[in-house]
Amino acid sequence: MPRLIIRPGGLGDTVLLAPALAALREAGERSIHLVGYPERLEPLRAAGLVSRTWSLDRWMSSPEGVLGVLAEQGSVEDPERCAIESFFDRLPDSLPKRLAVRIHPPAPDPGSGIHVVDHLALSLGVTLAHPKSAPLAILLDWRRDDVENRIWMHPGGGGEFKRWPLERFLALGETLRQEQMEVRFLVGEAEAGWVETIAAHGIAVDQPDDPLALARLFRAENLFVGNDSGPGHLAALMGLRTLTIFGPTDPRMWAPWGPRARFLAPDETERWPSVERALLEAARILSIPG
């Protein structure tokens, strides 16, 4: 049966569907369609995990149009036989009442200890195999070149409360550069005001326009250091080495998913992990002598 999944949200919320989608593909599902925010859906489409993507606006304004196009393409012989799964609690006003929609919470209950990836998979009826896979690895550039040992630092995040202070990223970057590592910062539109501050430290800054442009920057042996944010989730799902620095959010629920993903959380004496702790963990990942 064809499946239509509605999953709006930030980049991280969106790409964390990848393990569940990969499991559905492995189980033989070939007609999977996804509704959300177009740019954020692109990594999933480019990786071949979904058949087609649709904007949330189109779904909310014309659900019969979406189902009709699927029927015309042969993806849905009978719209009433399409499994509709929504992680969004609003339904289109014009959605035919005869269609059954399963509505799921967008995330597990706080304090449950359930990872959001497991929650999404269980909601869609699949169980994930461990160890964690890299379902977006197909997006990774495997060329071996002079940027293999590059360290990407992303000081941004979906909310200020999730951001390790910029000055700590700069201090960590300076120390790693002294170890002959190439360090580059990634900033989005929301962090554009930081470019001058970062550049004043002699550190290069990249500002990719969209998630696929970001993915094209990465190489297999790069290290990504960042906050609990969409770019970090994308990097981990592609199979990069990642170090995610947590503050108030719960890594049991939101730790990046990938075979080489690591994280640091504050201990009982601190609000945020220290630069020294971050440096020690980065050195372990990079095998820098102590």
PDB file of C-alpha atoms in Angstrom:
ATOM      1  CA  MET A   1       0.000   0.000   0.000  1.00  0.00           C
ATOM      2  CA  PRO A   2       1.340   3.466  -0.834  1.00  0.00           C
ATOM      3  CA  ARG A   3       2.255   5.584   2.169  1.00  0.00           C
ATOM      4  CA  LEU A   4       1.978   9.349   2.585  1.00  0.00           C
ATOM      5  CA  ILE A   5       3.878  10.790   5.573  1.00  0.00           C
ATOM      6  CA  ILE A   6       3.403  14.347   6.841  1.00  0.00           C
ATOM      7  CA  ARG A   7       6.447  15.565   8.779  1.00  0.00           C
ATOM      8  CA  PRO A   8       6.965  19.342   8.920  1.00  0.00           C
ATOM      9  CA  GLY A   9       9.663  20.807  11.145  1.00  0.00           C
ATOM     10  CA  GLY A  10      13.251  21.952  11.137  1.00  0.00           C
ATOM     11  CA  LEU A  11      16.062  20.272   9.226  1.00  0.00           C
ATOM     12  CA  GLY A  12      16.863  17.959  12.121  1.00  0.00           C
ATOM     13  CA  ASP A  13      13.214  17.000  12.678  1.00  0.00           C
ATOM     14  CA  THR A  14      12.982  16.169   8.976  1.00  0.00           C
ATOM     15  CA  VAL A  15      16.176  14.216   8.300  1.00  0.00           C
ATOM     16  CA  LEU A  16      15.770  12.140  11.464  1.00  0.00           C
ATOM     17  CA  LEU A  17      13.097  10.294   9.486  1.00  0.00           C
ATOM     18  CA  ALA A  18      15.885   8.796   7.352  1.00  0.00           C
ATOM     19  CA  PRO A  19      16.496   5.607   9.396  1.00  0.00           C
ATOM     20  CA  ALA A  20      12.772   4.776   9.436  1.00  0.00           C
ATOM     21  CA  LEU A  21      12.422   5.489   5.718  1.00  0.00           C
ATOM     22  CA  ALA A  22      15.435   3.289   4.974  1.00  0.00           C
ATOM     23  CA  ALA A  23      13.866   0.482   7.026  1.00  0.00           C
ATOM     24  CA  LEU A  24      10.602   0.840   5.094  1.00  0.00           C
ATOM     25  CA  ARG A  25      12.520   0.625   1.825  1.00  0.00           C
ATOM     26  CA  GLU A  26      14.350  -2.483   3.055  1.00  0.00           C
ATOM     27  CA  ALA A  27      10.971  -4.004   3.969  1.00  0.00           C
ATOM     28  CA  GLY A  28       9.904  -3.644   0.351  1.00  0.00           C
ATOM     29  CA  GLU A  29       7.898  -0.413   0.367  1.00  0.00           C
ATOM     30  CA  ARG A  30       8.431   1.398  -2.915  1.00  0.00           C
ATOM     31  CA  SER A  31       5.734   4.075  -2.869  1.00  0.00           C
ATOM     32  CA  ILE A  32       6.605   6.458  -0.028  1.00  0.00           C
ATOM     33  CA  HIS A  33       5.621  10.110  -0.323  1.00  0.00           C
ATOM     34  CA  LEU A  34       6.583  12.853   2.104  1.00  0.00           C
ATOM     35  CA  VAL A  35       4.998  16.196   2.985  1.00  0.00           C
ATOM     36  CA  GLY A  36       6.965  18.949   4.726  1.00  0.00           C
ATOM     37  CA  TYR A  37       9.165  21.941   3.941  1.00  0.00           C
ATOM     38  CA  PRO A  38      10.687  21.445   0.468  1.00  0.00           C
ATOM     39  CA  GLU A  39      14.351  22.377   1.045  1.00  0.00           C
ATOM     40  CA  ARG A  40      14.503  20.272   4.199  1.00  0.00           C
ATOM     41  CA  LEU A  41      13.027  17.272   2.390  1.00  0.00           C
ATOM     42  CA  GLU A  42      15.642  17.354  -0.366  1.00  0.00           C
ATOM     43  CA  PRO A  43      18.315  15.198   1.358  1.00  0.00           C
ATOM     44  CA  LEU A  44      15.737  12.419   1.817  1.00  0.00           C
ATOM     45  CA  ARG A  45      14.617  12.652  -1.802  1.00  0.00           C
ATOM     46  CA  ALA A  46      18.193  12.834  -3.132  1.00  0.00           C
ATOM     47  CA  ALA A  47      19.112   9.724  -1.126  1.00  0.00           C
ATOM     48  CA  GLY A  48      16.268   7.802  -2.774  1.00  0.00           C
ATOM     49  CA  LEU A  49      14.358   7.254   0.461  1.00  0.00           C
ATOM     50  CA  VAL A  50      11.095   8.756  -0.831  1.00  0.00           C
ATOM     51  CA  SER A  51       9.325   8.617  -4.173  1.00  0.00           C
ATOM     52  CA  ARG A  52       8.134  12.207  -4.174  1.00  0.00           C
ATOM     53  CA  THR A  53       7.944  15.205  -1.847  1.00  0.00           C
ATOM     54  CA  TRP A  54       5.220  17.797  -1.408  1.00  0.00           C
ATOM     55  CA  SER A  55       5.090  21.137   0.381  1.00  0.00           C
ATOM     56  CA  LEU A  56       3.044  21.419   3.554  1.00  0.00           C
ATOM     57  CA  ASP A  57       1.248  24.432   2.079  1.00  0.00           C
ATOM     58  CA  ARG A  58       0.061  22.402  -0.897  1.00  0.00           C
ATOM     59  CA  TRP A  59      -1.099  19.550   1.317  1.00  0.00           C
ATOM     60  CA  MET A  60      -3.025  21.847   3.661  1.00  0.00           C
ATOM     61  CA  SER A  61      -4.654  23.825   0.842  1.00  0.00           C
ATOM     62  CA  SER A  62      -5.346  20.987  -1.600  1.00  0.00           C
ATOM     63  CA  PRO A  63      -4.994  17.465  -0.200  1.00  0.00           C
ATOM     64  CA  GLU A  64      -7.277  16.094  -2.894  1.00  0.00           C
ATOM     65  CA  GLY A  65      -4.858  17.553  -5.445  1.00  0.00           C
ATOM     66  CA  VAL A  66      -1.903  15.712  -3.907  1.00  0.00           C
ATOM     67  CA  LEU A  67      -3.813  12.433  -3.784  1.00  0.00           C
ATOM     68  CA  GLY A  68      -5.125  13.017  -7.292  1.00  0.00           C
ATOM     69  CA  VAL A  69      -1.648  13.518  -8.735  1.00  0.00           C
ATOM     70  CA  LEU A  70      -0.473  10.335  -7.022  1.00  0.00           C
ATOM     71  CA  ALA A  71      -3.425   8.469  -8.511  1.00  0.00           C
ATOM     72  CA  GLU A  72      -2.668   9.839 -11.989  1.00  0.00           C
ATOM     73  CA  GLN A  73       0.935   8.650 -11.693  1.00  0.00           C
ATOM     74  CA  GLY A  74      -0.157   5.191 -10.682  1.00  0.00           C
ATOM     75  CA  SER A  75       1.236   5.556  -7.162  1.00  0.00           C
ATOM     76  CA  VAL A  76      -2.249   5.363  -5.680  1.00  0.00           C
ATOM     77  CA  GLU A  77      -4.804   3.354  -7.630  1.00  0.00           C
ATOM     78  CA  ASP A  78      -7.439   4.251  -5.066  1.00  0.00           C
ATOM     79  CA  PRO A  79      -6.774   7.216  -2.732  1.00  0.00           C
ATOM     80  CA  GLU A  80      -8.759   5.429  -0.040  1.00  0.00           C
ATOM     81  CA  ARG A  81      -6.079   2.716  -0.034  1.00  0.00           C
ATOM     82  CA  CYS A  82      -3.257   5.159   0.741  1.00  0.00           C
ATOM     83  CA  ALA A  83      -1.838   4.918   4.265  1.00  0.00           C
ATOM     84  CA  ILE A  84      -1.645   8.488   5.582  1.00  0.00           C
ATOM     85  CA  GLU A  85       0.620   9.015   8.608  1.00  0.00           C
ATOM     86  CA  SER A  86       0.905  12.490  10.120  1.00  0.00           C
ATOM     87  CA  PHE A  87       3.327  13.872  12.695  1.00  0.00           C
ATOM     88  CA  PHE A  88       1.381  17.150  12.458  1.00  0.00           C
ATOM     89  CA  ASP A  89      -1.821  17.524  14.449  1.00  0.00           C
ATOM     90  CA  ARG A  90      -3.681  19.708  11.944  1.00  0.00           C
ATOM     91  CA  LEU A  91      -5.572  18.152   9.063  1.00  0.00           C
ATOM     92  CA  PRO A  92      -6.591  19.961   5.867  1.00  0.00           C
ATOM     93  CA  ASP A  93     -10.149  21.261   6.062  1.00  0.00           C
ATOM     94  CA  SER A  94     -10.952  19.748   2.681  1.00  0.00           C
ATOM     95  CA  LEU A  95      -9.552  16.292   3.399  1.00  0.00           C
ATOM     96  CA  PRO A  96     -12.294  13.769   2.542  1.00  0.00           C
ATOM     97  CA  LYS A  97     -13.772  12.393   5.763  1.00  0.00           C
ATOM     98  CA  ARG A  98     -13.678   8.848   4.412  1.00  0.00           C
ATOM     99  CA  LEU A  99      -9.869   8.852   4.482  1.00  0.00           C
ATOM    100  CA  ALA A 100      -8.262   7.490   7.626  1.00  0.00           C
ATOM    101  CA  VAL A 101      -5.279   9.426   8.963  1.00  0.00           C
ATOM    102  CA  ARG A 102      -3.073   8.136  11.758  1.00  0.00           C
ATOM    103  CA  ILE A 103      -1.807  11.076  13.816  1.00  0.00           C
ATOM    104  CA  HIS A 104       1.382  10.568  15.831  1.00  0.00           C
ATOM    105  CA  PRO A 105       3.131  12.858  18.336  1.00  0.00           C
ATOM    106  CA  PRO A 106       6.046  14.644  16.623  1.00  0.00           C
ATOM    107  CA  ALA A 107       8.441  13.471  19.351  1.00  0.00           C
ATOM    108  CA  PRO A 108       8.398  11.085  22.315  1.00  0.00           C
ATOM    109  CA  ASP A 109       7.373  12.327  25.733  1.00  0.00           C
ATOM    110  CA  PRO A 110      10.170  14.248  27.498  1.00  0.00           C
ATOM    111  CA  GLY A 111      11.786  12.063  30.114  1.00  0.00           C
ATOM    112  CA  SER A 112      10.735   8.855  28.379  1.00  0.00           C
ATOM    113  CA  GLY A 113      14.317   8.049  27.402  1.00  0.00           C
ATOM    114  CA  ILE A 114      13.124   7.119  23.908  1.00  0.00           C
ATOM    115  CA  HIS A 115      15.176   8.506  21.045  1.00  0.00           C
ATOM    116  CA  VAL A 116      13.197  10.479  18.464  1.00  0.00           C
ATOM    117  CA  VAL A 117      14.481   8.189  15.680  1.00  0.00           C
ATOM    118  CA  ASP A 118      13.091   5.133  17.490  1.00  0.00           C
ATOM    119  CA  HIS A 119       9.829   7.000  18.122  1.00  0.00           C
ATOM    120  CA  LEU A 120       9.430   7.824  14.429  1.00  0.00           C
ATOM    121  CA  ALA A 121      10.231   4.263  13.390  1.00  0.00           C
ATOM    122  CA  LEU A 122       7.858   2.660  15.883  1.00  0.00           C
ATOM    123  CA  SER A 123       5.107   5.090  14.847  1.00  0.00           C
ATOM    124  CA  LEU A 124       5.561   3.924  11.248  1.00  0.00           C
ATOM    125  CA  GLY A 125       5.599   0.264  12.237  1.00  0.00           C
ATOM    126  CA  VAL A 126       9.262  -0.602  11.758  1.00  0.00           C
ATOM    127  CA  THR A 127      12.029  -1.685  14.120  1.00  0.00           C
ATOM    128  CA  LEU A 128      15.518  -0.362  13.533  1.00  0.00           C
ATOM    129  CA  ALA A 129      18.581  -2.547  13.494  1.00  0.00           C
ATOM    130  CA  HIS A 130      21.604  -1.606  15.546  1.00  0.00           C
ATOM    131  CA  PRO A 131      24.399  -0.582  15.265  1.00  0.00           C
ATOM    132  CA  LYS A 132      23.199   2.691  13.906  1.00  0.00           C
ATOM    133  CA  SER A 133      23.469   3.040  10.168  1.00  0.00           C
ATOM    134  CA  ALA A 134      24.183   6.043   7.946  1.00  0.00           C
ATOM    135  CA  PRO A 135      21.100   6.115   5.683  1.00  0.00           C
ATOM    136  CA  LEU A 136      22.232   9.316   3.944  1.00  0.00           C
ATOM    137  CA  ALA A 137      25.766   8.080   3.162  1.00  0.00           C
ATOM    138  CA  ILE A 138      24.945   8.106  -0.546  1.00  0.00           C
ATOM    139  CA  LEU A 139      25.109  11.924  -0.373  1.00  0.00           C
ATOM    140  CA  LEU A 140      28.715  11.861   0.860  1.00  0.00           C
ATOM    141  CA  ASP A 141      31.591  12.783  -1.432  1.00  0.00           C
ATOM    142  CA  TRP A 142      34.111   9.950  -1.048  1.00  0.00           C
ATOM    143  CA  ARG A 143      36.892  11.591  -3.037  1.00  0.00           C
ATOM    144  CA  ARG A 144      40.180  11.601  -1.172  1.00  0.00           C
ATOM    145  CA  ASP A 145      41.618  15.084  -1.426  1.00  0.00           C
ATOM    146  CA  ASP A 146      43.204  17.854   0.571  1.00  0.00           C
ATOM    147  CA  VAL A 147      40.132  18.482   2.716  1.00  0.00           C
ATOM    148  CA  GLU A 148      39.959  15.032   4.332  1.00  0.00           C
ATOM    149  CA  ASN A 149      41.139  16.308   7.726  1.00  0.00           C
ATOM    150  CA  ARG A 150      38.970  19.383   7.730  1.00  0.00           C
ATOM    151  CA  ILE A 151      37.014  20.219  10.859  1.00  0.00           C
ATOM    152  CA  TRP A 152      33.658  21.891  10.357  1.00  0.00           C
ATOM    153  CA  MET A 153      32.289  23.944  13.229  1.00  0.00           C
ATOM    154  CA  HIS A 154      28.666  25.002  13.329  1.00  0.00           C
ATOM    155  CA  PRO A 155      27.927  27.366  16.236  1.00  0.00           C
ATOM    156  CA  GLY A 156      24.275  27.891  15.267  1.00  0.00           C
ATOM    157  CA  GLY A 157      21.136  26.083  16.268  1.00  0.00           C
ATOM    158  CA  GLY A 158      17.372  26.226  16.193  1.00  0.00           C
ATOM    159  CA  GLY A 159      17.229  28.332  19.352  1.00  0.00           C
ATOM    160  CA  GLU A 160      19.686  30.397  21.354  1.00  0.00           C
ATOM    161  CA  PHE A 161      19.139  28.150  24.377  1.00  0.00           C
ATOM    162  CA  LYS A 162      20.695  25.246  22.426  1.00  0.00           C
ATOM    163  CA  ARG A 163      23.881  27.078  21.445  1.00  0.00           C
ATOM    164  CA  TRP A 164      27.246  26.502  23.075  1.00  0.00           C
ATOM    165  CA  PRO A 165      28.708  30.026  23.349  1.00  0.00           C
ATOM    166  CA  LEU A 166      30.410  31.294  20.191  1.00  0.00           C
ATOM    167  CA  GLU A 167      33.547  32.255  22.112  1.00  0.00           C
ATOM    168  CA  ARG A 168      33.965  28.605  23.145  1.00  0.00           C
ATOM    169  CA  PHE A 169      33.735  27.450  19.532  1.00  0.00           C
ATOM    170  CA  LEU A 170      36.374  30.033  18.633  1.00  0.00           C
ATOM    171  CA  ALA A 171      38.654  28.916  21.469  1.00  0.00           C
ATOM    172  CA  LEU A 172      38.276  25.264  20.457  1.00  0.00           C
ATOM    173  CA  GLY A 173      38.936  26.141  16.829  1.00  0.00           C
ATOM    174  CA  GLU A 174      42.083  28.105  17.682  1.00  0.00           C
ATOM    175  CA  THR A 175      43.493  25.199  19.692  1.00  0.00           C
ATOM    176  CA  LEU A 176      42.770  22.668  16.933  1.00  0.00           C
ATOM    177  CA  ARG A 177      44.418  24.936  14.375  1.00  0.00           C
ATOM    178  CA  GLN A 178      47.541  24.873  16.529  1.00  0.00           C
ATOM    179  CA  GLU A 179      47.477  21.085  16.011  1.00  0.00           C
ATOM    180  CA  GLN A 180      47.723  21.716  12.248  1.00  0.00           C
ATOM    181  CA  MET A 181      44.038  21.006  11.646  1.00  0.00           C
ATOM    182  CA  GLU A 182      42.112  22.950   9.037  1.00  0.00           C
ATOM    183  CA  VAL A 183      39.103  24.546  10.717  1.00  0.00           C
ATOM    184  CA  ARG A 184      36.181  26.125   8.876  1.00  0.00           C
ATOM    185  CA  PHE A 185      32.993  27.546  10.353  1.00  0.00           C
ATOM    186  CA  LEU A 186      29.516  27.006   8.943  1.00  0.00           C
ATOM    187  CA  VAL A 187      26.893  29.674   9.513  1.00  0.00           C
ATOM    188  CA  GLY A 188      23.316  29.984   8.367  1.00  0.00           C
ATOM    189  CA  GLU A 189      21.175  32.996   7.701  1.00  0.00           C
ATOM    190  CA  ALA A 190      20.317  33.344  11.391  1.00  0.00           C
ATOM    191  CA  GLU A 191      24.019  33.549  12.307  1.00  0.00           C
ATOM    192  CA  ALA A 192      25.112  35.870   9.498  1.00  0.00           C
ATOM    193  CA  GLY A 193      25.971  38.540  12.068  1.00  0.00           C
ATOM    194  CA  TRP A 194      28.788  36.334  13.382  1.00  0.00           C
ATOM    195  CA  VAL A 195      30.743  36.225  10.130  1.00  0.00           C
ATOM    196  CA  GLU A 196      32.894  39.283  10.886  1.00  0.00           C
ATOM    197  CA  THR A 197      33.678  38.069  14.403  1.00  0.00           C
ATOM    198  CA  ILE A 198      34.747  34.645  13.137  1.00  0.00           C
ATOM    199  CA  ALA A 199      36.736  36.080  10.226  1.00  0.00           C
ATOM    200  CA  ALA A 200      38.548  38.408  12.640  1.00  0.00           C
ATOM    201  CA  HIS A 201      40.102  35.272  14.153  1.00  0.00           C
ATOM    202  CA  GLY A 202      41.473  34.304  10.747  1.00  0.00           C
ATOM    203  CA  ILE A 203      39.029  31.413  10.356  1.00  0.00           C
ATOM    204  CA  ALA A 204      37.274  30.750   7.039  1.00  0.00           C
ATOM    205  CA  VAL A 205      33.476  30.804   6.959  1.00  0.00           C
ATOM    206  CA  ASP A 206      31.118  28.955   4.606  1.00  0.00           C
ATOM    207  CA  GLN A 207      27.450  29.862   4.176  1.00  0.00           C
ATOM    208  CA  PRO A 208      25.725  27.103   2.150  1.00  0.00           C
ATOM    209  CA  ASP A 209      22.370  28.105   0.689  1.00  0.00           C
ATOM    210  CA  ASP A 210      20.446  24.917   1.437  1.00  0.00           C
ATOM    211  CA  PRO A 211      20.842  21.431   2.976  1.00  0.00           C
ATOM    212  CA  LEU A 212      22.089  19.792  -0.229  1.00  0.00           C
ATOM    213  CA  ALA A 213      24.691  22.536  -0.695  1.00  0.00           C
ATOM    214  CA  LEU A 214      25.781  21.831   2.881  1.00  0.00           C
ATOM    215  CA  ALA A 215      25.987  18.088   2.213  1.00  0.00           C
ATOM    216  CA  ARG A 216      28.184  18.686  -0.834  1.00  0.00           C
ATOM    217  CA  LEU A 217      30.836  20.310   1.374  1.00  0.00           C
ATOM    218  CA  PHE A 218      31.468  17.182   3.422  1.00  0.00           C
ATOM    219  CA  ARG A 219      34.095  14.487   2.853  1.00  0.00           C
ATOM    220  CA  ALA A 220      34.206  11.065   4.486  1.00  0.00           C
ATOM    221  CA  GLU A 221      36.963  11.810   7.014  1.00  0.00           C
ATOM    222  CA  ASN A 222      35.814  15.284   8.032  1.00  0.00           C
ATOM    223  CA  LEU A 223      34.850  16.001  11.635  1.00  0.00           C
ATOM    224  CA  PHE A 224      31.731  18.036  12.377  1.00  0.00           C
ATOM    225  CA  VAL A 225      31.517  19.873  15.718  1.00  0.00           C
ATOM    226  CA  GLY A 226      28.279  21.613  16.558  1.00  0.00           C
ATOM    227  CA  ASN A 227      25.239  22.039  18.732  1.00  0.00           C
ATOM    228  CA  ASP A 228      22.027  20.036  18.821  1.00  0.00           C
ATOM    229  CA  SER A 229      21.008  21.247  15.356  1.00  0.00           C
ATOM    230  CA  GLY A 230      19.879  20.191  11.895  1.00  0.00           C
ATOM    231  CA  PRO A 231      23.309  20.355  10.212  1.00  0.00           C
ATOM    232  CA  GLY A 232      24.745  18.073  12.893  1.00  0.00           C
ATOM    233  CA  HIS A 233      21.973  15.529  12.356  1.00  0.00           C
ATOM    234  CA  LEU A 234      22.553  15.666   8.597  1.00  0.00           C
ATOM    235  CA  ALA A 235      26.313  15.129   9.025  1.00  0.00           C
ATOM    236  CA  ALA A 236      25.841  12.151  11.360  1.00  0.00           C
ATOM    237  CA  LEU A 237      23.260  10.500   9.082  1.00  0.00           C
ATOM    238  CA  MET A 238      25.741  10.854   6.215  1.00  0.00           C
ATOM    239  CA  GLY A 239      28.306   8.921   8.269  1.00  0.00           C
ATOM    240  CA  LEU A 240      30.659  11.754   9.242  1.00  0.00           C
ATOM    241  CA  ARG A 241      32.483  11.800  12.532  1.00  0.00           C
ATOM    242  CA  THR A 242      30.477  14.209  14.652  1.00  0.00           C
ATOM    243  CA  LEU A 243      30.816  15.761  18.083  1.00  0.00           C
ATOM    244  CA  THR A 244      27.607  17.376  19.316  1.00  0.00           C
ATOM    245  CA  ILE A 245      27.668  19.622  22.363  1.00  0.00           C
ATOM    246  CA  PHE A 246      24.513  19.493  24.449  1.00  0.00           C
ATOM    247  CA  GLY A 247      23.229  21.961  27.013  1.00  0.00           C
ATOM    248  CA  PRO A 248      19.592  21.885  28.139  1.00  0.00           C
ATOM    249  CA  THR A 249      18.249  19.404  25.568  1.00  0.00           C
ATOM    250  CA  ASP A 250      18.265  15.679  26.292  1.00  0.00           C
ATOM    251  CA  PRO A 251      20.766  13.618  24.263  1.00  0.00           C
ATOM    252  CA  ARG A 252      18.805  10.468  25.076  1.00  0.00           C
ATOM    253  CA  MET A 253      16.139  11.884  22.754  1.00  0.00           C
ATOM    254  CA  TRP A 254      18.128  14.085  20.379  1.00  0.00           C
ATOM    255  CA  ALA A 255      21.673  12.743  20.029  1.00  0.00           C
ATOM    256  CA  PRO A 256      22.638  12.607  16.333  1.00  0.00           C
ATOM    257  CA  TRP A 257      22.107   9.201  14.750  1.00  0.00           C
ATOM    258  CA  GLY A 258      25.057   7.689  12.968  1.00  0.00           C
ATOM    259  CA  PRO A 259      27.802   5.086  13.297  1.00  0.00           C
ATOM    260  CA  ARG A 260      30.439   7.714  14.158  1.00  0.00           C
ATOM    261  CA  ALA A 261      28.358  10.196  16.146  1.00  0.00           C
ATOM    262  CA  ARG A 262      29.472  11.244  19.625  1.00  0.00           C
ATOM    263  CA  PHE A 263      28.191  13.853  22.029  1.00  0.00           C
ATOM    264  CA  LEU A 264      29.117  15.771  25.163  1.00  0.00           C
ATOM    265  CA  ALA A 265      26.555  16.683  27.807  1.00  0.00           C
ATOM    266  CA  PRO A 266      27.112  18.922  30.844  1.00  0.00           C
ATOM    267  CA  ASP A 267      27.972  17.245  34.110  1.00  0.00           C
ATOM    268  CA  GLU A 268      26.309  18.139  37.402  1.00  0.00           C
ATOM    269  CA  THR A 269      28.678  21.087  37.984  1.00  0.00           C
ATOM    270  CA  GLU A 270      28.206  22.949  34.697  1.00  0.00           C
ATOM    271  CA  ARG A 271      25.555  24.438  32.433  1.00  0.00           C
ATOM    272  CA  TRP A 272      27.590  23.628  29.334  1.00  0.00           C
ATOM    273  CA  PRO A 273      30.571  21.334  28.735  1.00  0.00           C
ATOM    274  CA  SER A 274      33.861  23.196  29.023  1.00  0.00           C
ATOM    275  CA  VAL A 275      36.237  23.925  26.151  1.00  0.00           C
ATOM    276  CA  GLU A 276      38.723  21.571  27.805  1.00  0.00           C
ATOM    277  CA  ARG A 277      36.254  18.665  27.752  1.00  0.00           C
ATOM    278  CA  ALA A 278      35.352  19.383  24.135  1.00  0.00           C
ATOM    279  CA  LEU A 279      39.033  19.482  23.190  1.00  0.00           C
ATOM    280  CA  LEU A 280      39.726  16.143  24.886  1.00  0.00           C
ATOM    281  CA  GLU A 281      36.829  14.492  23.060  1.00  0.00           C
ATOM    282  CA  ALA A 282      37.814  16.009  19.715  1.00  0.00           C
ATOM    283  CA  ALA A 283      41.391  14.809  20.271  1.00  0.00           C
ATOM    284  CA  ARG A 284      40.139  11.267  20.916  1.00  0.00           C
ATOM    285  CA  ILE A 285      38.114  11.319  17.713  1.00  0.00           C
ATOM    286  CA  LEU A 286      41.029  12.726  15.716  1.00  0.00           C
ATOM    287  CA  SER A 287      43.644  10.576  17.495  1.00  0.00           C
ATOM    288  CA  ILE A 288      45.688  13.631  18.469  1.00  0.00           C
ATOM    289  CA  PRO A 289      48.366  12.695  21.045  1.00  0.00           C
ATOM    290  CA  GLY A 290      47.691  14.113  24.505  1.00  0.00           C
TER     291      GLY A 290
END
